[in-house]
Amino acid sequence: MKAWNSSVSIFSLLSNFISPNSPDQLPQQVRYGEMQGATYSLPPLPYAYNALEPHISAQIMELHHNKHHQTYITNLNAALKSRREAIQTSDIPTQVSLQPGIKFNAGGHINHSLFWQNLCSADSSDAKSSAAPKLVEKIGATWGDEAKFREAFKTALLGIQGSGWGWLVKIEGGKEDRLVIMTTKDQDPVVGKGEVPILGIDMWEHAYYLQYLNGKAAYVENIWNVINWKTAEERYLGGRADAFKVLKAST
């Protein structure tokens, strides 16, 4: 399981979407100031709450989006406000104490923003793997075929102890990009250097328990019916900015 060791990546990632300019083109103090003054809002779902039924119920989707995701955003905005005040008063102990909360809630906002875009109605053409020809070709080259990939992903997801996420990630760099299956604990996001999240599956109980109870395996099996392969293909063919572009809309 991947460990996430610093809040720096969170701040860098979120601040990149506050200005339309490349962060490398802005003075460091300007980028930092913009990030410090940012607030985030709940991004709308690209479908109705009942669009994923019967595989994910409308009740789960409404609670998950409107309550759980909103709570991460509310807590993130509050923590960033407190951090701004602590910086203004040079209160270093308070700044340090706020880091775990910022990491957790910013991760929750990032992960869920990506997750909603990963899903679509089962009767949509985007829910067929044929909507992602290049990605499926790379999956075949990496795991043998789509079925073996899903089995490997299932094993990783069901191996998560407690709460966390499972991800298909593109690793950029080297002679050619490669695909890996990665798990992260709690709300730790995929924000490491060269890592592009292609699709993620939420393994927190609030994502499935009201419908599947303790049947995690059934949830993992059924969620493939509503995976948005078109979005996965776009992320695979793009870069980090393409994967995280949804964050710009929530700033």
mmCIF file of C-alpha atoms in Angstrom:
data_model
loop_
_atom_site.group_PDB
_atom_site.id
_atom_site.type_symbol
_atom_site.label_atom_id
_atom_site.label_comp_id
_atom_site.label_asym_id
_atom_site.label_seq_id
_atom_site.Cartn_x
_atom_site.Cartn_y
_atom_site.Cartn_z
ATOM 1 C CA MET A 1 0.000 0.000 0.000
ATOM 2 C CA LYS A 2 1.287 3.390 -0.941
ATOM 3 C CA ALA A 3 2.075 5.702 1.947
ATOM 4 C CA TRP A 4 1.637 9.460 1.557
ATOM 5 C CA ASN A 5 4.184 11.343 3.635
ATOM 6 C CA SER A 6 3.573 15.069 3.184
ATOM 7 C CA SER A 7 0.931 17.748 2.763
ATOM 8 C CA VAL A 8 3.152 19.606 0.304
ATOM 9 C CA SER A 9 1.775 17.673 -2.672
ATOM 10 C CA ILE A 10 -1.795 18.583 -1.682
ATOM 11 C CA PHE A 11 -0.974 22.287 -1.600
ATOM 12 C CA SER A 12 0.923 22.092 -4.875
ATOM 13 C CA LEU A 13 -1.888 20.212 -6.587
ATOM 14 C CA LEU A 14 -4.709 22.445 -5.387
ATOM 15 C CA SER A 15 -2.808 25.671 -6.052
ATOM 16 C CA ASN A 16 -2.130 24.637 -9.653
ATOM 17 C CA PHE A 17 -5.834 24.961 -10.439
ATOM 18 C CA ILE A 18 -6.434 28.403 -8.908
ATOM 19 C CA SER A 19 -4.721 30.319 -11.690
ATOM 20 C CA PRO A 20 -5.101 29.644 -15.437
ATOM 21 C CA ASN A 21 -1.390 30.259 -15.813
ATOM 22 C CA SER A 22 1.205 27.581 -15.359
ATOM 23 C CA PRO A 23 2.410 27.621 -11.720
ATOM 24 C CA ASP A 24 5.978 27.556 -13.004
ATOM 25 C CA GLN A 25 5.383 30.951 -14.581
ATOM 26 C CA LEU A 26 4.264 32.610 -11.342
ATOM 27 C CA PRO A 27 6.432 33.877 -8.483
ATOM 28 C CA GLN A 28 6.408 31.499 -5.545
ATOM 29 C CA GLN A 29 4.850 34.042 -3.175
ATOM 30 C CA VAL A 30 1.989 34.677 -5.633
ATOM 31 C CA ARG A 31 1.212 30.977 -6.062
ATOM 32 C CA TYR A 32 1.304 30.460 -2.296
ATOM 33 C CA GLY A 33 -0.890 33.477 -1.603
ATOM 34 C CA GLU A 34 -3.496 32.374 -4.136
ATOM 35 C CA MET A 35 -3.636 28.912 -2.676
ATOM 36 C CA GLN A 36 -3.942 30.303 0.852
ATOM 37 C CA GLY A 37 -6.947 32.438 -0.124
ATOM 38 C CA ALA A 38 -8.795 29.701 -1.997
ATOM 39 C CA THR A 39 -12.061 28.132 -0.936
ATOM 40 C CA TYR A 40 -13.598 25.029 -2.450
ATOM 41 C CA SER A 41 -17.175 24.060 -3.260
ATOM 42 C CA LEU A 42 -18.974 20.807 -4.006
ATOM 43 C CA PRO A 43 -18.717 19.931 -7.714
ATOM 44 C CA PRO A 44 -22.048 18.872 -9.237
ATOM 45 C CA LEU A 45 -22.484 15.297 -10.366
ATOM 46 C CA PRO A 46 -22.542 14.798 -14.146
ATOM 47 C CA TYR A 47 -25.643 12.571 -13.745
ATOM 48 C CA ALA A 48 -28.698 12.194 -11.497
ATOM 49 C CA TYR A 49 -28.441 10.474 -8.118
ATOM 50 C CA ASN A 50 -30.456 7.510 -9.447
ATOM 51 C CA ALA A 51 -28.456 7.187 -12.675
ATOM 52 C CA LEU A 52 -26.268 4.359 -11.370
ATOM 53 C CA GLU A 53 -29.092 2.122 -10.150
ATOM 54 C CA PRO A 54 -29.406 -0.763 -9.587
ATOM 55 C CA HIS A 55 -25.664 -1.066 -9.078
ATOM 56 C CA ILE A 56 -25.347 1.930 -6.723
ATOM 57 C CA SER A 57 -28.548 3.214 -5.150
ATOM 58 C CA ALA A 58 -29.778 6.791 -5.325
ATOM 59 C CA GLN A 59 -29.793 6.885 -1.521
ATOM 60 C CA ILE A 60 -26.104 6.043 -1.359
ATOM 61 C CA MET A 61 -25.202 8.505 -4.090
ATOM 62 C CA GLU A 62 -27.075 11.390 -2.481
ATOM 63 C CA LEU A 63 -25.613 10.770 0.973
ATOM 64 C CA HIS A 64 -22.143 10.115 -0.415
ATOM 65 C CA HIS A 65 -22.065 13.247 -2.560
ATOM 66 C CA ASN A 66 -24.214 15.741 -0.675
ATOM 67 C CA LYS A 67 -23.164 14.779 2.858
ATOM 68 C CA HIS A 68 -19.811 12.976 2.914
ATOM 69 C CA HIS A 69 -18.053 14.875 0.123
ATOM 70 C CA GLN A 70 -19.530 18.170 1.318
ATOM 71 C CA THR A 71 -18.164 17.505 4.816
ATOM 72 C CA TYR A 72 -14.624 17.096 3.483
ATOM 73 C CA ILE A 73 -14.951 20.423 1.661
ATOM 74 C CA THR A 74 -16.417 22.236 4.665
ATOM 75 C CA ASN A 75 -13.646 20.958 6.921
ATOM 76 C CA LEU A 76 -10.952 21.749 4.345
ATOM 77 C CA ASN A 77 -12.119 25.344 3.973
ATOM 78 C CA ALA A 78 -12.224 25.773 7.760
ATOM 79 C CA ALA A 79 -8.735 24.320 8.186
ATOM 80 C CA LEU A 80 -7.284 26.517 5.432
ATOM 81 C CA LYS A 81 -8.885 29.589 7.043
ATOM 82 C CA SER A 82 -7.356 28.674 10.398
ATOM 83 C CA ARG A 83 -4.008 28.096 8.740
ATOM 84 C CA ARG A 84 -4.099 31.533 7.090
ATOM 85 C CA GLU A 85 -4.755 33.105 10.469
ATOM 86 C CA ALA A 86 -1.937 31.107 12.062
ATOM 87 C CA ILE A 87 0.471 32.217 9.329
ATOM 88 C CA GLN A 88 -0.501 35.855 9.816
ATOM 89 C CA THR A 89 0.292 35.604 13.533
ATOM 90 C CA SER A 90 3.411 33.426 13.029
ATOM 91 C CA ASP A 91 1.770 30.704 15.123
ATOM 92 C CA ILE A 92 3.912 27.784 13.979
ATOM 93 C CA PRO A 93 2.541 25.165 16.440
ATOM 94 C CA THR A 94 -1.002 25.782 15.164
ATOM 95 C CA GLN A 95 0.171 25.610 11.554
ATOM 96 C CA VAL A 96 1.741 22.224 12.243
ATOM 97 C CA SER A 97 -1.299 20.941 14.141
ATOM 98 C CA LEU A 98 -3.561 21.723 11.191
ATOM 99 C CA GLN A 99 -1.579 19.648 8.691
ATOM 100 C CA PRO A 100 -3.237 16.248 9.356
ATOM 101 C CA GLY A 101 -6.716 17.725 8.947
ATOM 102 C CA ILE A 102 -5.772 19.528 5.756
ATOM 103 C CA LYS A 103 -4.207 16.387 4.338
ATOM 104 C CA PHE A 104 -7.240 14.232 5.194
ATOM 105 C CA ASN A 105 -9.951 16.607 4.008
ATOM 106 C CA ALA A 106 -8.131 17.823 0.899
ATOM 107 C CA GLY A 107 -7.525 14.190 0.003
ATOM 108 C CA GLY A 108 -11.224 13.467 0.491
ATOM 109 C CA HIS A 109 -12.130 16.328 -1.833
ATOM 110 C CA ILE A 110 -9.628 15.269 -4.502
ATOM 111 C CA ASN A 111 -10.539 11.580 -4.378
ATOM 112 C CA HIS A 112 -14.287 12.091 -4.560
ATOM 113 C CA SER A 113 -14.006 14.704 -7.316
ATOM 114 C CA LEU A 114 -12.161 12.101 -9.391
ATOM 115 C CA PHE A 115 -14.515 9.288 -8.359
ATOM 116 C CA TRP A 116 -17.741 10.943 -9.549
ATOM 117 C CA GLN A 117 -16.213 11.424 -12.993
ATOM 118 C CA ASN A 118 -15.210 7.722 -13.007
ATOM 119 C CA LEU A 119 -18.850 6.651 -13.039
ATOM 120 C CA CYS A 120 -21.738 6.736 -15.519
ATOM 121 C CA SER A 121 -25.042 5.042 -16.203
ATOM 122 C CA ALA A 122 -24.746 1.362 -17.091
ATOM 123 C CA ASP A 123 -26.702 1.880 -20.304
ATOM 124 C CA SER A 124 -24.296 4.539 -21.562
ATOM 125 C CA SER A 125 -21.829 3.675 -24.308
ATOM 126 C CA ASP A 126 -19.170 5.200 -22.046
ATOM 127 C CA ALA A 127 -19.671 2.272 -19.640
ATOM 128 C CA LYS A 128 -18.271 -0.183 -22.188
ATOM 129 C CA SER A 129 -14.550 -0.845 -22.266
ATOM 130 C CA SER A 130 -14.682 -0.344 -26.028
ATOM 131 C CA ALA A 131 -14.846 3.381 -25.203
ATOM 132 C CA ALA A 132 -11.208 3.115 -24.068
ATOM 133 C CA PRO A 133 -9.355 1.272 -26.870
ATOM 134 C CA LYS A 134 -5.858 2.582 -26.078
ATOM 135 C CA LEU A 135 -6.227 1.998 -22.360
ATOM 136 C CA VAL A 136 -7.592 -1.510 -22.854
ATOM 137 C CA GLU A 137 -4.695 -2.268 -25.177
ATOM 138 C CA LYS A 138 -2.243 -1.182 -22.461
ATOM 139 C CA ILE A 139 -4.162 -3.165 -19.847
ATOM 140 C CA GLY A 140 -3.841 -6.253 -22.041
ATOM 141 C CA ALA A 141 -0.113 -5.685 -22.471
ATOM 142 C CA THR A 142 0.298 -5.295 -18.700
ATOM 143 C CA TRP A 143 -2.005 -7.958 -17.219
ATOM 144 C CA GLY A 144 -2.747 -10.228 -20.179
ATOM 145 C CA ASP A 145 -6.376 -9.266 -20.716
ATOM 146 C CA GLU A 146 -9.186 -7.232 -19.176
ATOM 147 C CA ALA A 147 -10.505 -10.135 -17.082
ATOM 148 C CA LYS A 148 -7.103 -10.717 -15.460
ATOM 149 C CA PHE A 149 -6.807 -6.986 -14.800
ATOM 150 C CA ARG A 150 -10.183 -6.893 -13.055
ATOM 151 C CA GLU A 151 -9.226 -9.922 -10.962
ATOM 152 C CA ALA A 152 -5.963 -8.251 -9.917
ATOM 153 C CA PHE A 153 -7.840 -5.031 -9.102
ATOM 154 C CA LYS A 154 -10.416 -7.004 -7.084
ATOM 155 C CA THR A 155 -7.669 -8.674 -5.067
ATOM 156 C CA ALA A 156 -6.113 -5.291 -4.272
ATOM 157 C CA LEU A 157 -9.468 -3.742 -3.306
ATOM 158 C CA LEU A 158 -10.537 -6.594 -1.041
ATOM 159 C CA GLY A 159 -7.087 -6.582 0.550
ATOM 160 C CA ILE A 160 -7.535 -3.047 1.900
ATOM 161 C CA GLN A 161 -7.683 -3.145 5.691
ATOM 162 C CA GLY A 162 -10.088 -0.578 7.086
ATOM 163 C CA SER A 163 -10.924 2.332 4.785
ATOM 164 C CA GLY A 164 -9.154 3.346 1.605
ATOM 165 C CA TRP A 165 -9.151 3.510 -2.165
ATOM 166 C CA GLY A 166 -8.033 1.380 -5.076
ATOM 167 C CA TRP A 167 -6.561 3.048 -8.163
ATOM 168 C CA LEU A 168 -5.447 2.328 -11.674
ATOM 169 C CA VAL A 169 -2.535 4.710 -12.120
ATOM 170 C CA LYS A 170 -0.385 5.696 -15.062
ATOM 171 C CA ILE A 171 3.251 6.221 -14.110
ATOM 172 C CA GLU A 172 4.885 8.736 -16.418
ATOM 173 C CA GLY A 173 8.612 8.634 -17.073
ATOM 174 C CA GLY A 174 11.259 6.257 -18.245
ATOM 175 C CA LYS A 175 11.260 4.786 -21.726
ATOM 176 C CA GLU A 176 7.467 4.485 -21.717
ATOM 177 C CA ASP A 177 4.537 5.069 -19.407
ATOM 178 C CA ARG A 178 3.328 2.080 -17.414
ATOM 179 C CA LEU A 179 0.148 1.101 -15.574
ATOM 180 C CA VAL A 180 -0.013 -0.039 -11.956
ATOM 181 C CA ILE A 181 -2.725 -0.909 -9.467
ATOM 182 C CA MET A 182 -2.277 1.082 -6.285
ATOM 183 C CA THR A 183 -4.133 1.286 -2.967
ATOM 184 C CA THR A 184 -4.149 4.281 -0.635
ATOM 185 C CA LYS A 185 -5.196 4.433 3.001
ATOM 186 C CA ASP A 186 -8.085 6.529 4.307
ATOM 187 C CA GLN A 187 -8.281 9.624 2.050
ATOM 188 C CA ASP A 188 -4.674 9.697 0.878
ATOM 189 C CA PRO A 189 -4.770 10.732 -2.801
ATOM 190 C CA VAL A 190 -2.591 9.721 -5.733
ATOM 191 C CA VAL A 191 -0.423 12.833 -6.082
ATOM 192 C CA GLY A 192 3.144 11.491 -6.323
ATOM 193 C CA LYS A 193 5.533 12.653 -9.003
ATOM 194 C CA GLY A 194 4.603 11.202 -12.392
ATOM 195 C CA GLU A 195 1.427 9.550 -11.052
ATOM 196 C CA VAL A 196 -1.773 10.056 -13.064
ATOM 197 C CA PRO A 197 -4.945 8.516 -11.535
ATOM 198 C CA ILE A 198 -6.889 6.815 -14.332
ATOM 199 C CA LEU A 199 -9.749 5.460 -12.244
ATOM 200 C CA GLY A 200 -10.403 5.037 -8.549
ATOM 201 C CA ILE A 201 -12.813 2.948 -6.490
ATOM 202 C CA ASP A 202 -13.934 4.087 -3.057
ATOM 203 C CA MET A 203 -13.685 1.311 -0.476
ATOM 204 C CA TRP A 204 -15.000 3.277 2.487
ATOM 205 C CA GLU A 205 -18.144 1.676 3.929
ATOM 206 C CA HIS A 206 -20.213 4.781 3.178
ATOM 207 C CA ALA A 207 -19.734 4.015 -0.536
ATOM 208 C CA TYR A 208 -21.635 0.709 -0.383
ATOM 209 C CA TYR A 209 -22.865 -0.371 3.067
ATOM 210 C CA LEU A 210 -26.496 0.837 2.850
ATOM 211 C CA GLN A 211 -26.972 -1.376 -0.194
ATOM 212 C CA TYR A 212 -24.415 -4.165 0.071
ATOM 213 C CA LEU A 213 -24.000 -4.377 3.869
ATOM 214 C CA ASN A 214 -20.796 -6.377 4.437
ATOM 215 C CA GLY A 215 -20.798 -7.721 0.872
ATOM 216 C CA LYS A 216 -17.744 -5.834 -0.337
ATOM 217 C CA ALA A 217 -17.013 -8.410 -3.018
ATOM 218 C CA ALA A 218 -20.444 -7.885 -4.606
ATOM 219 C CA TYR A 219 -19.917 -4.100 -4.589
ATOM 220 C CA VAL A 220 -16.526 -4.518 -6.270
ATOM 221 C CA GLU A 221 -18.033 -6.826 -8.868
ATOM 222 C CA ASN A 222 -21.013 -4.603 -9.652
ATOM 223 C CA ILE A 223 -19.242 -1.270 -9.813
ATOM 224 C CA TRP A 224 -17.643 -2.309 -13.099
ATOM 225 C CA ASN A 225 -21.105 -1.957 -14.663
ATOM 226 C CA VAL A 226 -20.975 1.810 -14.084
ATOM 227 C CA ILE A 227 -17.296 2.591 -14.706
ATOM 228 C CA ASN A 228 -16.880 5.451 -17.186
ATOM 229 C CA TRP A 229 -14.297 4.035 -19.574
ATOM 230 C CA LYS A 230 -14.385 7.151 -21.755
ATOM 231 C CA THR A 231 -13.153 9.271 -18.848
ATOM 232 C CA ALA A 232 -10.510 6.661 -18.060
ATOM 233 C CA GLU A 233 -9.307 6.782 -21.667
ATOM 234 C CA GLU A 234 -9.068 10.585 -21.576
ATOM 235 C CA ARG A 235 -6.995 10.461 -18.399
ATOM 236 C CA TYR A 236 -4.782 7.743 -19.806
ATOM 237 C CA LEU A 237 -4.086 9.681 -22.996
ATOM 238 C CA GLY A 238 -3.646 12.952 -21.081
ATOM 239 C CA GLY A 239 -1.513 14.044 -18.168
ATOM 240 C CA ARG A 240 -1.971 15.085 -14.563
ATOM 241 C CA ALA A 241 -3.639 18.359 -15.530
ATOM 242 C CA ASP A 242 -6.267 16.441 -17.515
ATOM 243 C CA ALA A 243 -6.983 14.074 -14.644
ATOM 244 C CA PHE A 244 -7.301 16.847 -12.074
ATOM 245 C CA LYS A 245 -9.101 19.432 -14.211
ATOM 246 C CA VAL A 246 -12.315 18.795 -12.254
ATOM 247 C CA LEU A 247 -10.698 20.531 -9.271
ATOM 248 C CA LYS A 248 -10.607 23.842 -11.130
ATOM 249 C CA ALA A 249 -14.401 23.885 -11.271
ATOM 250 C CA SER A 250 -14.655 23.491 -7.494
ATOM 251 C CA THR A 251 -12.357 26.423 -6.645
#
